[in-house]
XYZ file of C-alpha atoms in Angstrom:
349
model
C -0.489 -0.242 0.049
C 1.562 3.083 -0.864
C 2.145 6.310 2.078
C -0.173 9.452 1.917
C 2.714 11.641 1.375
C 0.024 14.403 2.317
C -1.612 13.030 5.463
C -4.892 15.821 7.777
C -3.882 17.656 9.267
C -5.571 19.288 12.570
C -5.115 21.550 14.576
C -5.183 21.273 18.294
C -7.479 24.525 18.435
C -9.097 23.560 15.856
C -11.086 21.937 19.194
C -9.785 23.440 22.457
C -8.976 21.683 25.339
C -12.753 19.976 26.271
C -13.699 19.484 22.257
C -10.219 18.011 22.270
C -10.873 15.634 25.754
C -14.226 14.903 23.901
C -12.514 14.327 21.122
C -10.607 11.385 21.894
C -12.499 10.041 25.242
C -15.520 8.934 23.329
C -15.366 5.138 22.440
C -14.114 4.707 26.092
C -16.427 2.084 27.384
C -17.376 1.582 31.070
C -16.925 -2.571 31.950
C -15.681 -2.992 35.506
C -18.231 -2.645 38.420
C -15.538 -0.750 40.618
C -16.494 2.233 38.156
C -19.609 4.823 39.511
C -18.475 7.394 37.420
C -15.897 7.301 34.968
C -15.796 10.961 32.485
C -17.456 13.856 32.166
C -17.027 14.733 35.548
C -15.011 16.667 38.029
C -13.549 13.611 39.611
C -13.688 9.717 39.208
C -16.524 7.873 41.244
C -14.796 4.484 43.133
C -16.287 1.905 44.906
C -13.793 -0.933 46.157
C -16.649 -2.441 48.319
C -14.295 -3.977 50.719
C -10.464 -3.642 49.142
C -7.930 -2.172 49.213
C -6.691 0.276 46.231
C -3.528 -0.864 44.339
C -2.099 3.531 42.615
C 0.829 3.250 40.763
C 1.402 6.258 38.481
C 4.317 7.026 36.059
C 5.931 9.670 33.126
C 6.947 9.179 30.139
C 9.074 11.867 28.100
C 9.681 12.104 24.730
C 13.138 12.085 24.545
C 13.876 9.974 27.638
C 11.743 7.386 27.701
C 11.270 6.883 24.039
C 12.438 8.669 20.493
C 9.110 9.272 18.106
C 11.694 8.528 15.201
C 12.185 4.322 15.641
C 8.344 4.182 18.501
C 4.927 4.602 16.705
C 2.012 6.440 18.553
C 0.099 3.999 18.059
C 2.461 2.009 20.219
C 3.809 3.987 22.492
C 0.618 4.938 23.448
C -0.253 0.581 24.682
C 3.007 0.768 26.519
C 2.822 3.499 27.818
C -1.115 1.577 30.028
C 2.014 -1.245 29.895
C 4.490 -0.569 31.801
C 1.606 1.271 35.036
C -0.435 -2.342 34.603
C 2.264 -3.764 35.971
C 2.973 -2.138 38.692
C -0.248 -2.834 39.481
C 0.907 -7.088 38.652
C 3.433 -7.204 40.767
C 1.127 -6.215 43.986
C -0.610 -9.254 43.046
C -3.391 -6.977 42.005
C -6.026 -7.087 39.175
C -5.546 -3.727 37.362
C -9.158 -2.095 36.965
C -8.472 1.769 36.122
C -6.512 3.944 34.401
C -6.505 7.856 33.792
C -4.856 9.991 31.361
C -2.937 12.961 30.967
C -1.110 14.418 28.056
C 0.853 17.254 28.065
C 1.123 18.188 23.882
C 3.418 20.537 21.244
C 2.088 22.585 19.205
C 3.925 20.082 16.336
C 1.534 17.272 16.652
C -2.045 17.580 15.819
C -5.013 15.810 16.154
C -4.391 13.379 14.041
C -1.196 11.881 15.831
C -3.272 12.019 19.405
C -5.725 10.142 17.670
C -2.683 7.545 17.391
C -1.575 7.549 20.926
C -4.777 7.246 22.095
C -5.790 4.176 19.750
C -2.925 2.788 20.924
C -4.124 3.224 24.841
C -7.132 1.383 24.415
C -6.184 -1.186 22.503
C -4.185 -1.272 26.183
C -7.298 -0.812 27.713
C -9.424 -3.153 26.295
C -7.159 -6.089 26.410
C -5.702 -5.259 29.771
C -9.246 -4.621 30.720
C -9.453 -0.926 32.498
C -11.865 1.232 32.531
C -10.117 4.426 31.791
C -11.903 6.671 33.845
C -10.019 10.830 33.384
C -7.186 12.238 32.885
C -5.585 16.097 31.472
C -4.732 17.719 29.158
C -2.547 20.688 28.254
C 0.496 22.394 26.347
C 4.484 21.650 26.510
C 6.647 23.281 25.298
C 8.942 20.521 24.973
C 7.454 17.690 23.244
C 5.490 14.793 24.698
C 4.191 14.221 27.491
C 2.209 11.404 28.707
C 1.445 10.823 33.004
C -1.094 7.286 33.037
C -2.523 6.751 36.305
C -3.364 3.234 37.541
C -5.391 1.879 39.808
C -5.934 -2.320 41.139
C -7.998 -3.772 44.034
C -6.962 -6.938 45.642
C -7.896 -8.684 48.493
C -5.724 -7.603 51.991
C -4.663 -11.089 52.512
C -3.469 -10.764 48.317
C -1.663 -8.159 48.500
C 2.818 -8.819 47.970
C 5.129 -6.439 48.510
C 8.777 -5.848 47.692
C 9.665 -6.351 52.183
C 8.838 -10.205 52.526
C 12.193 -12.262 50.843
C 13.095 -14.270 54.204
C 16.008 -16.062 54.114
C 16.324 -19.756 51.969
C 13.130 -18.418 50.434
C 13.890 -19.298 45.814
C 13.901 -16.668 43.381
C 12.501 -16.496 40.649
C 11.394 -14.242 36.855
C 8.154 -15.314 34.122
C 9.167 -15.176 30.718
C 12.477 -14.048 29.112
C 14.802 -10.833 29.948
C 16.891 -8.589 28.011
C 15.145 -8.785 24.672
C 13.317 -5.092 25.657
C 17.368 -3.773 25.766
C 18.191 -5.655 22.791
C 15.857 -4.733 20.979
C 16.008 -0.725 21.406
C 20.245 -1.106 20.266
C 18.309 -2.902 16.988
C 16.251 0.816 16.634
C 18.779 2.887 17.604
C 21.086 2.077 15.208
C 18.813 1.520 12.020
C 18.615 5.204 13.660
C 21.863 6.040 12.491
C 21.755 3.881 9.645
C 18.789 5.809 7.812
C 20.214 9.322 9.069
C 23.307 8.455 7.114
C 21.258 7.372 4.271
C 17.804 8.032 4.321
C 16.741 6.068 1.017
C 18.329 2.694 2.840
C 15.606 0.557 3.981
C 15.977 -1.538 7.217
C 15.032 -5.674 6.421
C 14.744 -6.383 11.161
C 13.895 -9.433 9.593
C 15.409 -10.982 11.545
C 14.735 -9.029 14.235
C 10.955 -9.152 15.599
C 10.732 -10.709 18.498
C 12.817 -7.800 20.258
C 11.716 -5.100 18.937
C 7.723 -6.193 19.603
C 9.767 -6.925 23.425
C 10.579 -2.898 22.931
C 7.658 -1.374 21.734
C 4.770 -3.826 22.657
C 5.477 -5.521 26.247
C 3.030 -6.863 28.083
C 2.598 -6.834 31.785
C 2.066 -10.006 33.577
C -1.082 -9.632 34.592
C -1.994 -13.706 34.030
C 0.596 -14.105 36.823
C -1.532 -13.466 39.710
C -4.411 -16.296 38.624
C -1.947 -18.155 37.638
C -0.242 -18.020 41.044
C -3.706 -18.588 42.980
C -4.331 -21.431 41.526
C -1.190 -23.912 42.280
C -1.376 -22.231 45.892
C 1.900 -20.020 45.606
C 1.272 -16.442 47.263
C 5.069 -14.878 46.777
C 7.019 -13.354 50.109
C 7.054 -10.297 47.155
C 7.113 -9.000 44.394
C 8.495 -6.910 41.607
C 8.319 -5.602 37.959
C 11.574 -5.968 36.021
C 11.182 -2.939 34.260
C 14.619 -0.982 35.662
C 16.659 -4.217 35.245
C 16.709 -7.897 36.827
C 20.025 -6.706 39.680
C 18.035 -3.444 40.168
C 14.870 -4.745 41.008
C 16.576 -8.199 42.978
C 19.068 -5.742 45.274
C 15.024 -3.475 45.870
C 13.481 -6.718 46.938
C 17.489 -7.924 49.223
C 17.256 -4.088 51.009
C 14.084 -4.210 51.597
C 13.093 -7.404 53.100
C 16.885 -7.533 54.613
C 17.985 -10.498 52.653
C 21.370 -11.596 50.466
C 21.037 -13.511 47.645
C 23.188 -15.522 44.965
C 21.711 -15.263 40.925
C 22.779 -17.727 39.719
C 24.277 -17.608 35.806
C 22.403 -20.211 33.893
C 19.878 -20.020 35.119
C 18.054 -16.979 33.403
C 16.200 -17.283 31.098
C 17.241 -16.297 27.407
C 15.255 -16.117 24.086
C 17.656 -17.819 21.010
C 16.947 -14.439 19.506
C 18.093 -12.141 21.804
C 21.320 -14.065 22.212
C 22.388 -14.151 17.986
C 21.753 -10.380 19.109
C 24.511 -10.231 20.884
C 26.236 -11.362 19.928
C 26.110 -9.274 16.195
C 26.713 -6.256 18.572
C 29.470 -8.719 20.589
C 27.646 -7.473 24.087
C 28.517 -10.056 26.371
C 24.787 -11.416 26.687
C 24.425 -11.878 30.521
C 25.406 -8.179 31.178
C 22.008 -6.778 29.365
C 20.356 -10.442 30.083
C 20.445 -8.703 34.086
C 20.856 -5.089 32.991
C 18.444 -4.673 30.486
C 15.311 -3.565 31.393
C 11.851 -2.033 29.968
C 11.385 -6.445 29.692
C 7.986 -5.573 32.719
C 8.570 -9.275 33.513
C 7.601 -10.069 37.325
C 10.469 -11.278 39.559
C 9.186 -13.180 42.953
C 10.942 -15.060 45.893
C 9.222 -18.251 46.786
C 9.011 -20.624 50.815
C 10.644 -23.455 49.297
C 8.073 -26.445 49.643
C 5.772 -24.449 47.369
C 8.749 -25.592 44.490
C 6.898 -29.175 43.397
C 3.945 -26.682 42.512
C 5.818 -24.443 40.229
C 8.389 -26.342 39.028
C 6.912 -27.791 36.085
C 5.122 -24.675 34.729
C 6.414 -22.705 31.797
C 5.923 -20.000 33.552
C 8.074 -20.364 35.685
C 12.040 -19.902 36.683
C 14.342 -20.478 39.348
C 17.054 -18.508 39.089
C 18.657 -17.881 42.649
C 17.693 -18.204 46.689
C 18.019 -15.570 49.047
C 20.614 -16.211 52.185
C 21.184 -14.154 55.321
C 22.534 -10.533 54.837
C 25.354 -10.951 56.176
C 26.434 -12.416 52.934
C 25.856 -10.108 49.938
C 24.440 -10.375 46.954
C 25.834 -11.708 44.514
C 26.397 -13.518 40.648
C 27.634 -17.283 40.984
C 28.893 -17.108 36.696
C 29.490 -20.907 35.179
C 32.688 -21.515 35.713
C 30.857 -20.891 39.773
C 32.869 -17.036 40.599
C 30.907 -15.002 42.757
C 30.213 -11.113 42.278
C 29.334 -9.134 43.844
C 25.738 -7.753 42.053
C 25.582 -3.857 41.183
C 22.502 -1.831 40.072
C 24.207 -1.113 36.349
C 19.748 -0.889 35.333
C 17.390 2.713 33.926
C 18.089 4.888 35.769
C 16.485 8.714 35.171
C 18.346 11.191 36.748
C 22.084 9.761 35.162
C 23.635 12.787 34.142
C 25.978 10.060 30.927
């Protein structure tokens, strides 16, 4: 299909703030029974009855968290929801509602925001969350997205970072490192394109990695799966900033040490191939990459038999007394102190 070289551009000033809100939110339906009032008043009204409310928020800023030269706006809208839903899942709670706030510069026409909100709507439908409000305003720095996610859980279901115990097993869902390598591929192709705009990238060999970067998924399935297995984690966190950083968060808040085994870290074959292509150590990427949005959790040793045959889970280590420290055990059986080298939004580098 030929690309439309003269796409329609509708200035946001034609609609005004309230007209824009009405236009972008007209397709959001209310499905959660806890949503009494969504968009359309000064505030949303929620009723969770006897359940506890879980709230998390994230800010995504153009040039810091995403690059629109290779991030489609529809994918960005979807991913913005995912990163917030993932935080609710990391508390072992059920995501139910989100609010969406957007600041845009005048370089964005209405059609661009429609793409963004199409992605938000698709994610809201997939994760069965209601969009119940938010805000829109202007920006002099490009595109800024802030999403607040709300969830519910019975008090006894909620899992914190500080409940891990000496002797617990360290477990991860899915595979790690692919999102980071997807980003490296996209950055490389961007540089090639800047040198030669006529050179169209061939990304067929990197489809899984690029999808993990541009359209990740939150592990909303794990809560129900663990419940069916009759396993309650002792601690839990989502892997947004890198495995090493998240392990250290759990260990510090739970006052324990950890042995992480290099040979146990789950990675995808495509990830291994691309690490070799880039001449990057795969273990370094797998423990520091970030943006995988898998779940990292600990379980009591007695629960091992309940999860050992499940393909969603991989036991990657065990917890130790705090005095023993936090270590990576290499394939050569060398013990190396684990350091947080994952994503740091405030880094000056």
